[in-house]
PDB file of C-alpha atoms in Angstrom:
ATOM      1  CA  UNK A   1     -23.909 -21.410 -17.610  1.00  0.00           C
ATOM      2  CA  UNK A   2     -26.205 -24.196 -16.372  1.00  0.00           C
ATOM      3  CA  UNK A   3     -26.850 -22.194 -13.211  1.00  0.00           C
ATOM      4  CA  UNK A   4     -28.046 -19.255 -15.342  1.00  0.00           C
ATOM      5  CA  UNK A   5     -30.485 -21.522 -17.190  1.00  0.00           C
ATOM      6  CA  UNK A   6     -31.844 -22.862 -13.898  1.00  0.00           C
ATOM      7  CA  UNK A   7     -32.255 -19.313 -12.560  1.00  0.00           C
ATOM      8  CA  UNK A   8     -34.099 -18.310 -15.736  1.00  0.00           C
ATOM      9  CA  UNK A   9     -36.388 -21.345 -15.490  1.00  0.00           C
ATOM     10  CA  UNK A  10     -37.094 -20.568 -11.825  1.00  0.00           C
ATOM     11  CA  UNK A  11     -37.904 -16.994 -12.871  1.00  0.00           C
ATOM     12  CA  UNK A  12     -40.300 -18.243 -15.556  1.00  0.00           C
ATOM     13  CA  UNK A  13     -42.005 -20.535 -13.020  1.00  0.00           C
ATOM     14  CA  UNK A  14     -42.330 -17.741 -10.455  1.00  0.00           C
ATOM     15  CA  UNK A  15     -43.672 -15.396 -13.140  1.00  0.00           C
ATOM     16  CA  UNK A  16     -46.264 -17.964 -14.168  1.00  0.00           C
ATOM     17  CA  UNK A  17     -47.355 -18.385 -10.551  1.00  0.00           C
ATOM     18  CA  UNK A  18     -47.649 -14.615 -10.123  1.00  0.00           C
ATOM     19  CA  UNK A  19     -49.618 -14.202 -13.351  1.00  0.00           C
ATOM     20  CA  UNK A  20     -52.024 -17.008 -12.424  1.00  0.00           C
ATOM     21  CA  UNK A  21     -52.370 -15.501  -8.925  1.00  0.00           C
ATOM     22  CA  UNK A  22     -53.125 -12.126 -10.487  1.00  0.00           C
ATOM     23  CA  UNK A  23     -55.849 -13.706 -12.590  1.00  0.00           C
ATOM     24  CA  UNK A  24     -57.396 -15.445  -9.593  1.00  0.00           C
ATOM     25  CA  UNK A  25     -57.245 -12.270  -7.499  1.00  0.00           C
ATOM     26  CA  UNK A  26     -58.901 -10.295 -10.291  1.00  0.00           C
ATOM     27  CA  UNK A  27     -61.629 -12.928 -10.618  1.00  0.00           C
ATOM     28  CA  UNK A  28     -62.153 -12.877  -6.821  1.00  0.00           C
ATOM     29  CA  UNK A  29     -62.362  -9.093  -6.791  1.00  0.00           C
ATOM     30  CA  UNK A  30     -64.981  -9.049  -9.546  1.00  0.00           C
ATOM     31  CA  UNK A  31     -66.970 -11.847  -7.892  1.00  0.00           C
ATOM     32  CA  UNK A  32     -67.112 -10.120  -4.490  1.00  0.00           C
ATOM     33  CA  UNK A  33     -67.929  -6.733  -6.028  1.00  0.00           C
ATOM     34  CA  UNK A  34     -70.743  -8.150  -8.161  1.00  0.00           C
ATOM     35  CA  UNK A  35     -72.145 -10.244  -5.296  1.00  0.00           C
ATOM     36  CA  UNK A  36     -72.299  -7.299  -2.894  1.00  0.00           C
ATOM     37  CA  UNK A  37     -73.862  -5.069  -5.522  1.00  0.00           C
ATOM     38  CA  UNK A  38     -76.468  -7.632  -6.588  1.00  0.00           C
ATOM     39  CA  UNK A  39     -77.414  -8.534  -3.002  1.00  0.00           C
ATOM     40  CA  UNK A  40     -77.995  -4.904  -2.030  1.00  0.00           C
ATOM     41  CA  UNK A  41     -79.966  -4.319  -5.233  1.00  0.00           C
ATOM     42  CA  UNK A  42     -82.061  -7.463  -4.642  1.00  0.00           C
ATOM     43  CA  UNK A  43     -83.023  -6.117  -1.212  1.00  0.00           C
ATOM     44  CA  UNK A  44     -83.729  -2.714  -2.773  1.00  0.00           C
ATOM     45  CA  UNK A  45     -81.241  -1.078  -0.425  1.00  0.00           C
ATOM     46  CA  UNK A  46     -80.210   2.201  -1.976  1.00  0.00           C
ATOM     47  CA  UNK A  47     -78.626   5.323  -0.593  1.00  0.00           C
ATOM     48  CA  UNK A  48     -80.840   8.365  -1.171  1.00  0.00           C
ATOM     49  CA  UNK A  49     -79.978  10.298  -4.352  1.00  0.00           C
ATOM     50  CA  UNK A  50     -78.249  13.693  -4.201  1.00  0.00           C
ATOM     51  CA  UNK A  51     -81.567  15.509  -4.772  1.00  0.00           C
ATOM     52  CA  UNK A  52     -82.891  14.140  -1.454  1.00  0.00           C
ATOM     53  CA  UNK A  53     -80.278  16.212   0.395  1.00  0.00           C
ATOM     54  CA  UNK A  54     -81.377  19.534  -1.140  1.00  0.00           C
ATOM     55  CA  UNK A  55     -83.933  20.434   1.576  1.00  0.00           C
ATOM     56  CA  UNK A  56     -83.068  18.712   4.886  1.00  0.00           C
ATOM     57  CA  UNK A  57     -85.500  19.128   7.773  1.00  0.00           C
ATOM     58  CA  UNK A  58     -85.302  17.872  11.342  1.00  0.00           C
ATOM     59  CA  UNK A  59     -87.567  14.878  11.884  1.00  0.00           C
ATOM     60  CA  UNK A  60     -87.619  13.860   8.227  1.00  0.00           C
ATOM     61  CA  UNK A  61     -85.624  11.227   6.334  1.00  0.00           C
ATOM     62  CA  UNK A  62     -82.785  13.697   5.643  1.00  0.00           C
ATOM     63  CA  UNK A  63     -81.879  15.806   8.669  1.00  0.00           C
ATOM     64  CA  UNK A  64     -79.569  18.844   8.638  1.00  0.00           C
ATOM     65  CA  UNK A  65     -76.974  16.991  10.754  1.00  0.00           C
ATOM     66  CA  UNK A  66     -76.503  14.488   7.911  1.00  0.00           C
ATOM     67  CA  UNK A  67     -75.452  17.009   5.277  1.00  0.00           C
ATOM     68  CA  UNK A  68     -71.728  17.304   6.223  1.00  0.00           C
ATOM     69  CA  UNK A  69     -71.149  13.580   6.706  1.00  0.00           C
ATOM     70  CA  UNK A  70     -73.549  11.902   4.296  1.00  0.00           C
ATOM     71  CA  UNK A  71     -74.541  14.054   1.309  1.00  0.00           C
ATOM     72  CA  UNK A  72     -71.181  13.570  -0.417  1.00  0.00           C
ATOM     73  CA  UNK A  73     -71.955   9.832  -0.666  1.00  0.00           C
ATOM     74  CA  UNK A  74     -75.433  10.251  -2.195  1.00  0.00           C
ATOM     75  CA  UNK A  75     -76.273   7.171  -4.226  1.00  0.00           C
ATOM     76  CA  UNK A  76     -73.013   5.418  -3.310  1.00  0.00           C
ATOM     77  CA  UNK A  77     -71.722   3.978  -0.094  1.00  0.00           C
ATOM     78  CA  UNK A  78     -73.135   1.425   2.362  1.00  0.00           C
ATOM     79  CA  UNK A  79     -70.822   2.444   5.220  1.00  0.00           C
ATOM     80  CA  UNK A  80     -71.939   6.072   5.182  1.00  0.00           C
ATOM     81  CA  UNK A  81     -75.568   4.986   4.944  1.00  0.00           C
ATOM     82  CA  UNK A  82     -75.178   2.648   7.921  1.00  0.00           C
ATOM     83  CA  UNK A  83     -73.116   4.885  10.194  1.00  0.00           C
ATOM     84  CA  UNK A  84     -74.291   8.354   9.275  1.00  0.00           C
ATOM     85  CA  UNK A  85     -77.868   7.822   8.129  1.00  0.00           C
ATOM     86  CA  UNK A  86     -79.480   4.846   9.875  1.00  0.00           C
ATOM     87  CA  UNK A  87     -77.457   5.353  13.079  1.00  0.00           C
ATOM     88  CA  UNK A  88     -78.500   9.039  13.209  1.00  0.00           C
ATOM     89  CA  UNK A  89     -82.180   8.088  13.003  1.00  0.00           C
ATOM     90  CA  UNK A  90     -81.771   5.393  15.659  1.00  0.00           C
ATOM     91  CA  UNK A  91     -79.937   7.789  17.986  1.00  0.00           C
ATOM     92  CA  UNK A  92     -82.571  10.499  17.477  1.00  0.00           C
ATOM     93  CA  UNK A  93     -85.375   8.010  18.106  1.00  0.00           C
ATOM     94  CA  UNK A  94     -83.868   6.499  21.258  1.00  0.00           C
ATOM     95  CA  UNK A  95     -82.267   9.568  22.767  1.00  0.00           C
ATOM     96  CA  UNK A  96     -78.887   7.894  22.437  1.00  0.00           C
ATOM     97  CA  UNK A  97     -79.803   4.614  24.129  1.00  0.00           C
ATOM     98  CA  UNK A  98     -78.489   1.384  22.636  1.00  0.00           C
ATOM     99  CA  UNK A  99     -80.572  -1.625  21.637  1.00  0.00           C
ATOM    100  CA  UNK A 100     -79.226  -3.451  24.691  1.00  0.00           C
ATOM    101  CA  UNK A 101     -80.313  -0.671  27.059  1.00  0.00           C
ATOM    102  CA  UNK A 102     -83.774  -0.463  25.505  1.00  0.00           C
ATOM    103  CA  UNK A 103     -84.165  -4.228  25.560  1.00  0.00           C
ATOM    104  CA  UNK A 104     -83.365  -4.325  29.280  1.00  0.00           C
ATOM    105  CA  UNK A 105     -85.944  -1.606  29.916  1.00  0.00           C
ATOM    106  CA  UNK A 106     -88.538  -3.511  27.863  1.00  0.00           C
ATOM    107  CA  UNK A 107     -87.902  -6.704  29.853  1.00  0.00           C
ATOM    108  CA  UNK A 108     -88.385  -4.732  33.080  1.00  0.00           C
ATOM    109  CA  UNK A 109     -91.635  -3.252  31.690  1.00  0.00           C
ATOM    110  CA  UNK A 110     -93.304  -6.138  29.781  1.00  0.00           C
ATOM    111  CA  UNK A 111     -96.643  -4.291  29.447  1.00  0.00           C
ATOM    112  CA  UNK A 112     -95.144  -1.148  27.836  1.00  0.00           C
ATOM    113  CA  UNK A 113     -96.249  -1.561  24.193  1.00  0.00           C
ATOM    114  CA  UNK A 114     -94.644   1.705  23.072  1.00  0.00           C
ATOM    115  CA  UNK A 115     -91.249   0.643  24.448  1.00  0.00           C
ATOM    116  CA  UNK A 116     -91.617  -2.835  22.911  1.00  0.00           C
ATOM    117  CA  UNK A 117     -92.331  -1.258  19.501  1.00  0.00           C
ATOM    118  CA  UNK A 118     -89.289   1.010  19.876  1.00  0.00           C
ATOM    119  CA  UNK A 119     -87.087  -1.988  20.750  1.00  0.00           C
ATOM    120  CA  UNK A 120     -88.375  -3.824  17.673  1.00  0.00           C
ATOM    121  CA  UNK A 121     -87.670  -0.839  15.414  1.00  0.00           C
ATOM    122  CA  UNK A 122     -84.185  -0.325  16.849  1.00  0.00           C
ATOM    123  CA  UNK A 123     -83.408  -4.038  16.411  1.00  0.00           C
ATOM    124  CA  UNK A 124     -84.426  -3.866  12.755  1.00  0.00           C
ATOM    125  CA  UNK A 125     -82.383  -0.713  12.227  1.00  0.00           C
ATOM    126  CA  UNK A 126     -79.304  -2.195  13.886  1.00  0.00           C
ATOM    127  CA  UNK A 127     -79.703  -5.420  11.873  1.00  0.00           C
ATOM    128  CA  UNK A 128     -79.825  -3.398   8.660  1.00  0.00           C
ATOM    129  CA  UNK A 129     -76.763  -1.402   9.762  1.00  0.00           C
ATOM    130  CA  UNK A 130     -74.941  -4.663  10.422  1.00  0.00           C
ATOM    131  CA  UNK A 131     -75.797  -5.997   6.975  1.00  0.00           C
ATOM    132  CA  UNK A 132     -74.674  -2.795   5.297  1.00  0.00           C
ATOM    133  CA  UNK A 133     -71.411  -2.706   7.233  1.00  0.00           C
ATOM    134  CA  UNK A 134     -70.820  -6.354   6.307  1.00  0.00           C
ATOM    135  CA  UNK A 135     -71.441  -5.477   2.652  1.00  0.00           C
ATOM    136  CA  UNK A 136     -69.041  -2.547   2.980  1.00  0.00           C
ATOM    137  CA  UNK A 137     -66.389  -4.830   4.490  1.00  0.00           C
ATOM    138  CA  UNK A 138     -66.642  -7.262   1.599  1.00  0.00           C
ATOM    139  CA  UNK A 139     -66.582  -4.375  -0.879  1.00  0.00           C
ATOM    140  CA  UNK A 140     -63.323  -3.263   0.763  1.00  0.00           C
ATOM    141  CA  UNK A 141     -61.967  -6.830   0.369  1.00  0.00           C
ATOM    142  CA  UNK A 142     -62.883  -6.533  -3.321  1.00  0.00           C
ATOM    143  CA  UNK A 143     -60.820  -3.348  -3.604  1.00  0.00           C
ATOM    144  CA  UNK A 144     -57.840  -4.909  -1.844  1.00  0.00           C
ATOM    145  CA  UNK A 145     -57.880  -8.018  -4.023  1.00  0.00           C
ATOM    146  CA  UNK A 146     -58.096  -5.837  -7.127  1.00  0.00           C
ATOM    147  CA  UNK A 147     -54.976  -3.930  -6.045  1.00  0.00           C
ATOM    148  CA  UNK A 148     -53.235  -7.213  -5.182  1.00  0.00           C
ATOM    149  CA  UNK A 149     -54.068  -8.540  -8.657  1.00  0.00           C
ATOM    150  CA  UNK A 150     -52.439  -5.522 -10.281  1.00  0.00           C
ATOM    151  CA  UNK A 151     -49.326  -6.004  -8.118  1.00  0.00           C
ATOM    152  CA  UNK A 152     -49.199  -9.715  -8.989  1.00  0.00           C
ATOM    153  CA  UNK A 153     -49.579  -8.981 -12.720  1.00  0.00           C
ATOM    154  CA  UNK A 154     -46.840  -6.330 -12.563  1.00  0.00           C
ATOM    155  CA  UNK A 155     -44.467  -8.562 -10.588  1.00  0.00           C
ATOM    156  CA  UNK A 156     -45.173 -11.499 -12.913  1.00  0.00           C
ATOM    157  CA  UNK A 157     -44.534  -9.360 -15.979  1.00  0.00           C
ATOM    158  CA  UNK A 158     -41.294  -7.967 -14.555  1.00  0.00           C
ATOM    159  CA  UNK A 159     -40.185 -11.469 -13.554  1.00  0.00           C
ATOM    160  CA  UNK A 160     -40.899 -12.708 -17.044  1.00  0.00           C
ATOM    161  CA  UNK A 161     -38.855  -9.890 -18.578  1.00  0.00           C
ATOM    162  CA  UNK A 162     -36.001 -10.458 -16.118  1.00  0.00           C
ATOM    163  CA  UNK A 163     -35.983 -14.182 -16.887  1.00  0.00           C
ATOM    164  CA  UNK A 164     -35.892 -13.514 -20.634  1.00  0.00           C
ATOM    165  CA  UNK A 165     -33.042 -11.050 -20.118  1.00  0.00           C
ATOM    166  CA  UNK A 166     -31.151 -13.568 -17.963  1.00  0.00           C
ATOM    167  CA  UNK A 167     -31.668 -16.317 -20.495  1.00  0.00           C
ATOM    168  CA  UNK A 168     -30.420 -14.057 -23.290  1.00  0.00           C
ATOM    169  CA  UNK A 169     -27.337 -13.147 -21.285  1.00  0.00           C
ATOM    170  CA  UNK A 170     -26.575 -16.780 -20.481  1.00  0.00           C
ATOM    171  CA  UNK A 171     -26.662 -17.644 -24.199  1.00  0.00           C
ATOM    172  CA  UNK A 172     -24.447 -14.721 -25.123  1.00  0.00           C
ATOM    173  CA  UNK A 173     -21.780 -14.406 -22.411  1.00  0.00           C
ATOM    174  CA  UNK A 174     -19.971 -11.689 -24.339  1.00  0.00           C
ATOM    175  CA  UNK A 175     -22.915  -9.346 -23.686  1.00  0.00           C
ATOM    176  CA  UNK A 176     -22.723 -10.143 -19.985  1.00  0.00           C
ATOM    177  CA  UNK A 177     -18.975  -9.478 -20.022  1.00  0.00           C
ATOM    178  CA  UNK A 178     -19.557  -6.129 -21.726  1.00  0.00           C
ATOM    179  CA  UNK A 179     -22.204  -5.211 -19.166  1.00  0.00           C
ATOM    180  CA  UNK A 180     -20.015  -6.165 -16.199  1.00  0.00           C
ATOM    181  CA  UNK A 181     -16.611  -4.996 -17.438  1.00  0.00           C
ATOM    182  CA  UNK A 182     -17.718  -2.175 -19.658  1.00  0.00           C
ATOM    183  CA  UNK A 183     -15.414  -3.309 -22.455  1.00  0.00           C
ATOM    184  CA  UNK A 184     -16.281  -5.372 -25.504  1.00  0.00           C
ATOM    185  CA  UNK A 185     -14.888  -8.871 -25.794  1.00  0.00           C
ATOM    186  CA  UNK A 186     -12.753  -9.439 -28.868  1.00  0.00           C
ATOM    187  CA  UNK A 187     -12.498 -12.880 -30.373  1.00  0.00           C
ATOM    188  CA  UNK A 188      -9.025 -13.850 -31.649  1.00  0.00           C
TER     189      UNK A 188
END
């Protein structure tokens, strides 16, 4: 009987740990989500609204090639904006050359002002892409910690119920006997 009490107490302790962990994970999820959102808003970084995708034209902000991959995320997602919006403009501007390739060309041609300006623009675009992808990564961490908090709360709640059930059974062994044997215990 003492062993059952110790098992129930261990279950209560584990449940408490899981419930506290769930609370901390939920707090962490909310903190990361709010930080990412406020930082992007402070920098006035917004994905174009859905209306901006109504009339795409080559050479403008919204090109026809963006419609299949980007328009579904209008007003929403940093990853799509970085990889399918900014990257498309950089690729169109550079003919597919990377910042590294352009930078090497600019160093070989130090008097080429047009190339130097293109390198500067590509650097800024790639820096913005990097920031957006970093924000997306932390947003994903926020989602994962939210899911982990739900799992911790559920496991803690189930552990608490199991410990209460075990404690009840240890105080009333006749119930345990009925459960195991399938026959009621008669007292004589």
